[in-house]
């Protein structure tokens, strides 16, 4: 497992609150773990609460 995948899975587990399985080869899962949680959610500057509120606001705005 590469560093980005490990970092993404760790952040995903923190956000969801339970252990997520590492589903290798699923394009959606790969993108979600590596890019969303491994790159975006691990950026410094905003708290976990602020990131959750921004996500909720974006989903609400889209409908």
mmCIF file of N, CA and C in Angstrom:
data_model
loop_
_atom_site.group_PDB
_atom_site.id
_atom_site.type_symbol
_atom_site.label_atom_id
_atom_site.label_comp_id
_atom_site.label_asym_id
_atom_site.label_seq_id
_atom_site.Cartn_x
_atom_site.Cartn_y
_atom_site.Cartn_z
ATOM 1 N N UNK A 1 0.857 -1.172 0.000
ATOM 2 C CA UNK A 1 0.000 0.000 0.000
ATOM 3 C C UNK A 1 0.902 1.233 0.000
ATOM 4 N N UNK A 2 0.623 2.147 -0.914
ATOM 5 C CA UNK A 2 1.459 3.346 -0.979
ATOM 6 C C UNK A 2 1.053 4.355 0.100
ATOM 7 N N UNK A 3 1.882 5.379 0.247
ATOM 8 C CA UNK A 3 1.692 6.362 1.319
ATOM 9 C C UNK A 3 0.374 7.129 1.174
ATOM 10 N N UNK A 4 0.019 7.512 -0.053
ATOM 11 C CA UNK A 4 -1.223 8.254 -0.287
ATOM 12 C C UNK A 4 -2.437 7.411 0.090
ATOM 13 N N UNK A 5 -2.432 6.123 -0.284
ATOM 14 C CA UNK A 5 -3.550 5.235 0.059
ATOM 15 C C UNK A 5 -3.655 5.071 1.572
ATOM 16 N N UNK A 6 -2.534 4.892 2.247
ATOM 17 C CA UNK A 6 -2.541 4.726 3.705
ATOM 18 C C UNK A 6 -3.055 5.987 4.391
ATOM 19 N N UNK A 7 -2.603 7.148 3.922
ATOM 20 C CA UNK A 7 -3.044 8.429 4.480
ATOM 21 C C UNK A 7 -4.542 8.626 4.222
ATOM 22 N N UNK A 8 -4.992 8.281 3.021
ATOM 23 C CA UNK A 8 -6.403 8.412 2.675
ATOM 24 C C UNK A 8 -7.295 7.496 3.495
ATOM 25 N N UNK A 9 -6.882 6.239 3.664
ATOM 26 C CA UNK A 9 -7.669 5.307 4.476
ATOM 27 C C UNK A 9 -7.732 5.758 5.931
ATOM 28 N N UNK A 10 -6.626 6.265 6.456
ATOM 29 C CA UNK A 10 -6.611 6.744 7.840
ATOM 30 C C UNK A 10 -7.579 7.911 8.018
ATOM 31 N N UNK A 11 -7.576 8.856 7.081
ATOM 32 C CA UNK A 11 -8.478 10.014 7.175
ATOM 33 C C UNK A 11 -9.925 9.582 6.967
ATOM 34 N N UNK A 12 -10.159 8.654 6.040
ATOM 35 C CA UNK A 12 -11.508 8.142 5.788
ATOM 36 C C UNK A 12 -12.056 7.465 7.046
ATOM 37 N N UNK A 13 -11.223 6.680 7.725
ATOM 38 C CA UNK A 13 -11.638 6.035 8.971
ATOM 39 C C UNK A 13 -11.954 7.072 10.044
ATOM 40 N N UNK A 14 -11.176 8.140 10.094
ATOM 41 C CA UNK A 14 -11.420 9.210 11.067
ATOM 42 C C UNK A 14 -12.742 9.917 10.778
ATOM 43 N N UNK A 15 -13.014 10.207 9.521
ATOM 44 C CA UNK A 15 -14.235 10.919 9.139
ATOM 45 C C UNK A 15 -15.471 10.057 9.382
ATOM 46 N N UNK A 16 -15.435 8.811 8.936
ATOM 47 C CA UNK A 16 -16.604 7.933 9.055
ATOM 48 C C UNK A 16 -16.747 7.307 10.434
ATOM 49 N N UNK A 17 -15.650 7.177 11.164
ATOM 50 C CA UNK A 17 -15.727 6.641 12.508
ATOM 51 C C UNK A 17 -15.679 5.129 12.596
ATOM 52 N N UNK A 18 -15.421 4.458 11.504
ATOM 53 C CA UNK A 18 -15.249 3.007 11.526
ATOM 54 C C UNK A 18 -14.200 2.610 10.500
ATOM 55 N N UNK A 19 -13.714 1.388 10.613
ATOM 56 C CA UNK A 19 -12.655 0.879 9.745
ATOM 57 C C UNK A 19 -13.211 0.596 8.352
ATOM 58 N N UNK A 20 -12.691 1.290 7.353
ATOM 59 C CA UNK A 20 -13.110 1.070 5.968
ATOM 60 C C UNK A 20 -12.208 0.011 5.338
ATOM 61 N N UNK A 21 -12.780 -0.912 4.566
ATOM 62 C CA UNK A 21 -11.938 -1.905 3.894
ATOM 63 C C UNK A 21 -11.177 -1.260 2.740
ATOM 64 N N UNK A 22 -10.027 -1.794 2.423
ATOM 65 C CA UNK A 22 -9.243 -1.309 1.285
ATOM 66 C C UNK A 22 -9.678 -2.092 0.052
ATOM 67 N N UNK A 23 -10.559 -1.521 -0.750
ATOM 68 C CA UNK A 23 -11.102 -2.187 -1.932
ATOM 69 C C UNK A 23 -10.232 -1.822 -3.128
ATOM 70 N N UNK A 24 -9.223 -2.615 -3.383
ATOM 71 C CA UNK A 24 -8.293 -2.356 -4.489
ATOM 72 C C UNK A 24 -8.986 -2.596 -5.830
ATOM 73 N N UNK A 25 -8.760 -1.710 -6.772
ATOM 74 C CA UNK A 25 -9.226 -1.916 -8.136
ATOM 75 C C UNK A 25 -10.570 -1.300 -8.474
ATOM 76 N N UNK A 26 -11.318 -0.826 -7.498
ATOM 77 C CA UNK A 26 -12.589 -0.156 -7.768
ATOM 78 C C UNK A 26 -12.276 1.310 -8.060
ATOM 79 N N UNK A 27 -12.518 1.783 -9.292
ATOM 80 C CA UNK A 27 -12.121 3.155 -9.660
ATOM 81 C C UNK A 27 -12.727 4.230 -8.750
ATOM 82 N N UNK A 28 -13.991 4.079 -8.367
ATOM 83 C CA UNK A 28 -14.624 5.073 -7.498
ATOM 84 C C UNK A 28 -13.955 5.084 -6.124
ATOM 85 N N UNK A 29 -13.717 3.907 -5.571
ATOM 86 C CA UNK A 29 -13.071 3.815 -4.265
ATOM 87 C C UNK A 29 -11.658 4.374 -4.332
ATOM 88 N N UNK A 30 -10.921 4.030 -5.387
ATOM 89 C CA UNK A 30 -9.552 4.539 -5.557
ATOM 90 C C UNK A 30 -9.536 6.065 -5.581
ATOM 91 N N UNK A 31 -10.440 6.666 -6.352
ATOM 92 C CA UNK A 31 -10.508 8.125 -6.446
ATOM 93 C C UNK A 31 -10.897 8.744 -5.104
ATOM 94 N N UNK A 32 -11.885 8.149 -4.452
ATOM 95 C CA UNK A 32 -12.349 8.671 -3.173
ATOM 96 C C UNK A 32 -11.251 8.639 -2.115
ATOM 97 N N UNK A 33 -10.588 7.500 -1.986
ATOM 98 C CA UNK A 33 -9.562 7.358 -0.943
ATOM 99 C C UNK A 33 -8.326 8.180 -1.276
ATOM 100 N N UNK A 34 -7.806 8.016 -2.491
ATOM 101 C CA UNK A 34 -6.536 8.653 -2.842
ATOM 102 C C UNK A 34 -6.661 10.165 -3.017
ATOM 103 N N UNK A 35 -7.674 10.608 -3.726
ATOM 104 C CA UNK A 35 -7.781 12.041 -4.003
ATOM 105 C C UNK A 35 -8.547 12.776 -2.898
ATOM 106 N N UNK A 36 -9.785 12.356 -2.664
ATOM 107 C CA UNK A 36 -10.624 13.087 -1.709
ATOM 108 C C UNK A 36 -10.055 13.043 -0.286
ATOM 109 N N UNK A 37 -9.821 11.842 0.227
ATOM 110 C CA UNK A 37 -9.347 11.737 1.610
ATOM 111 C C UNK A 37 -7.834 11.844 1.721
ATOM 112 N N UNK A 38 -7.091 11.322 0.756
ATOM 113 C CA UNK A 38 -5.634 11.356 0.827
ATOM 114 C C UNK A 38 -5.030 12.712 0.519
ATOM 115 N N UNK A 39 -5.694 13.479 -0.354
ATOM 116 C CA UNK A 39 -5.154 14.770 -0.772
ATOM 117 C C UNK A 39 -5.932 15.953 -0.194
ATOM 118 N N UNK A 40 -7.244 15.961 -0.366
ATOM 119 C CA UNK A 40 -8.045 17.134 0.007
ATOM 120 C C UNK A 40 -8.318 17.205 1.514
ATOM 121 N N UNK A 41 -8.849 16.135 2.101
ATOM 122 C CA UNK A 41 -9.212 16.168 3.514
ATOM 123 C C UNK A 41 -8.003 16.236 4.434
ATOM 124 N N UNK A 42 -6.812 15.934 3.942
ATOM 125 C CA UNK A 42 -5.617 15.999 4.791
ATOM 126 C C UNK A 42 -4.890 17.335 4.696
ATOM 127 N N UNK A 43 -5.380 18.244 3.854
ATOM 128 C CA UNK A 43 -4.746 19.564 3.758
ATOM 129 C C UNK A 43 -4.931 20.325 5.069
ATOM 130 N N UNK A 44 -3.901 21.029 5.505
ATOM 131 C CA UNK A 44 -4.020 21.809 6.739
ATOM 132 C C UNK A 44 -4.802 23.103 6.488
ATOM 133 N N UNK A 45 -5.219 23.732 7.564
ATOM 134 C CA UNK A 45 -5.843 25.044 7.448
ATOM 135 C C UNK A 45 -7.260 25.093 7.979
ATOM 136 N N UNK A 46 -8.032 24.049 7.760
ATOM 137 C CA UNK A 46 -9.399 24.001 8.259
ATOM 138 C C UNK A 46 -9.529 22.842 9.234
ATOM 139 N N UNK A 47 -10.386 23.028 10.224
ATOM 140 C CA UNK A 47 -10.620 21.942 11.178
ATOM 141 C C UNK A 47 -11.510 20.879 10.530
ATOM 142 N N UNK A 48 -11.578 19.725 11.169
ATOM 143 C CA UNK A 48 -12.453 18.661 10.675
ATOM 144 C C UNK A 48 -13.899 19.150 10.653
ATOM 145 N N UNK A 49 -14.295 19.894 11.666
ATOM 146 C CA UNK A 49 -15.658 20.427 11.733
ATOM 147 C C UNK A 49 -15.937 21.352 10.550
ATOM 148 N N UNK A 50 -15.006 22.243 10.247
ATOM 149 C CA UNK A 50 -15.187 23.172 9.128
ATOM 150 C C UNK A 50 -15.266 22.428 7.796
ATOM 151 N N UNK A 51 -14.460 21.403 7.625
ATOM 152 C CA UNK A 51 -14.501 20.611 6.389
ATOM 153 C C UNK A 51 -15.836 19.891 6.256
ATOM 154 N N UNK A 52 -16.350 19.364 7.363
ATOM 155 C CA UNK A 52 -17.650 18.685 7.334
ATOM 156 C C UNK A 52 -18.772 19.675 7.001
ATOM 157 N N UNK A 53 -18.719 20.869 7.595
ATOM 158 C CA UNK A 53 -19.738 21.879 7.312
ATOM 159 C C UNK A 53 -19.696 22.327 5.853
ATOM 160 N N UNK A 54 -18.501 22.466 5.305
ATOM 161 C CA UNK A 54 -18.376 22.853 3.893
ATOM 162 C C UNK A 54 -18.928 21.757 2.982
ATOM 163 N N UNK A 55 -18.659 20.508 3.314
ATOM 164 C CA UNK A 55 -19.179 19.393 2.521
ATOM 165 C C UNK A 55 -20.698 19.360 2.584
ATOM 166 N N UNK A 56 -21.249 19.496 3.775
ATOM 167 C CA UNK A 56 -22.696 19.503 3.948
ATOM 168 C C UNK A 56 -23.329 20.670 3.193
ATOM 169 N N UNK A 57 -22.719 21.834 3.235
ATOM 170 C CA UNK A 57 -23.228 23.009 2.517
ATOM 171 C C UNK A 57 -23.211 22.792 1.012
ATOM 172 N N UNK A 58 -22.139 22.210 0.496
ATOM 173 C CA UNK A 58 -22.041 21.957 -0.946
ATOM 174 C C UNK A 58 -23.090 20.948 -1.400
ATOM 175 N N UNK A 59 -23.276 19.889 -0.629
ATOM 176 C CA UNK A 59 -24.274 18.866 -0.985
ATOM 177 C C UNK A 59 -25.678 19.463 -0.921
ATOM 178 N N UNK A 60 -25.943 20.296 0.075
ATOM 179 C CA UNK A 60 -27.246 20.940 0.208
ATOM 180 C C UNK A 60 -27.505 21.902 -0.948
ATOM 181 N N UNK A 61 -26.506 22.650 -1.345
ATOM 182 C CA UNK A 61 -26.662 23.614 -2.438
ATOM 183 C C UNK A 61 -26.942 22.924 -3.771
ATOM 184 N N UNK A 62 -26.331 21.776 -3.983
ATOM 185 C CA UNK A 62 -26.530 21.035 -5.236
ATOM 186 C C UNK A 62 -27.909 20.382 -5.256
ATOM 187 N N UNK A 63 -28.392 20.014 -4.096
ATOM 188 C CA UNK A 63 -29.728 19.417 -4.007
ATOM 189 C C UNK A 63 -29.630 17.980 -3.822
#
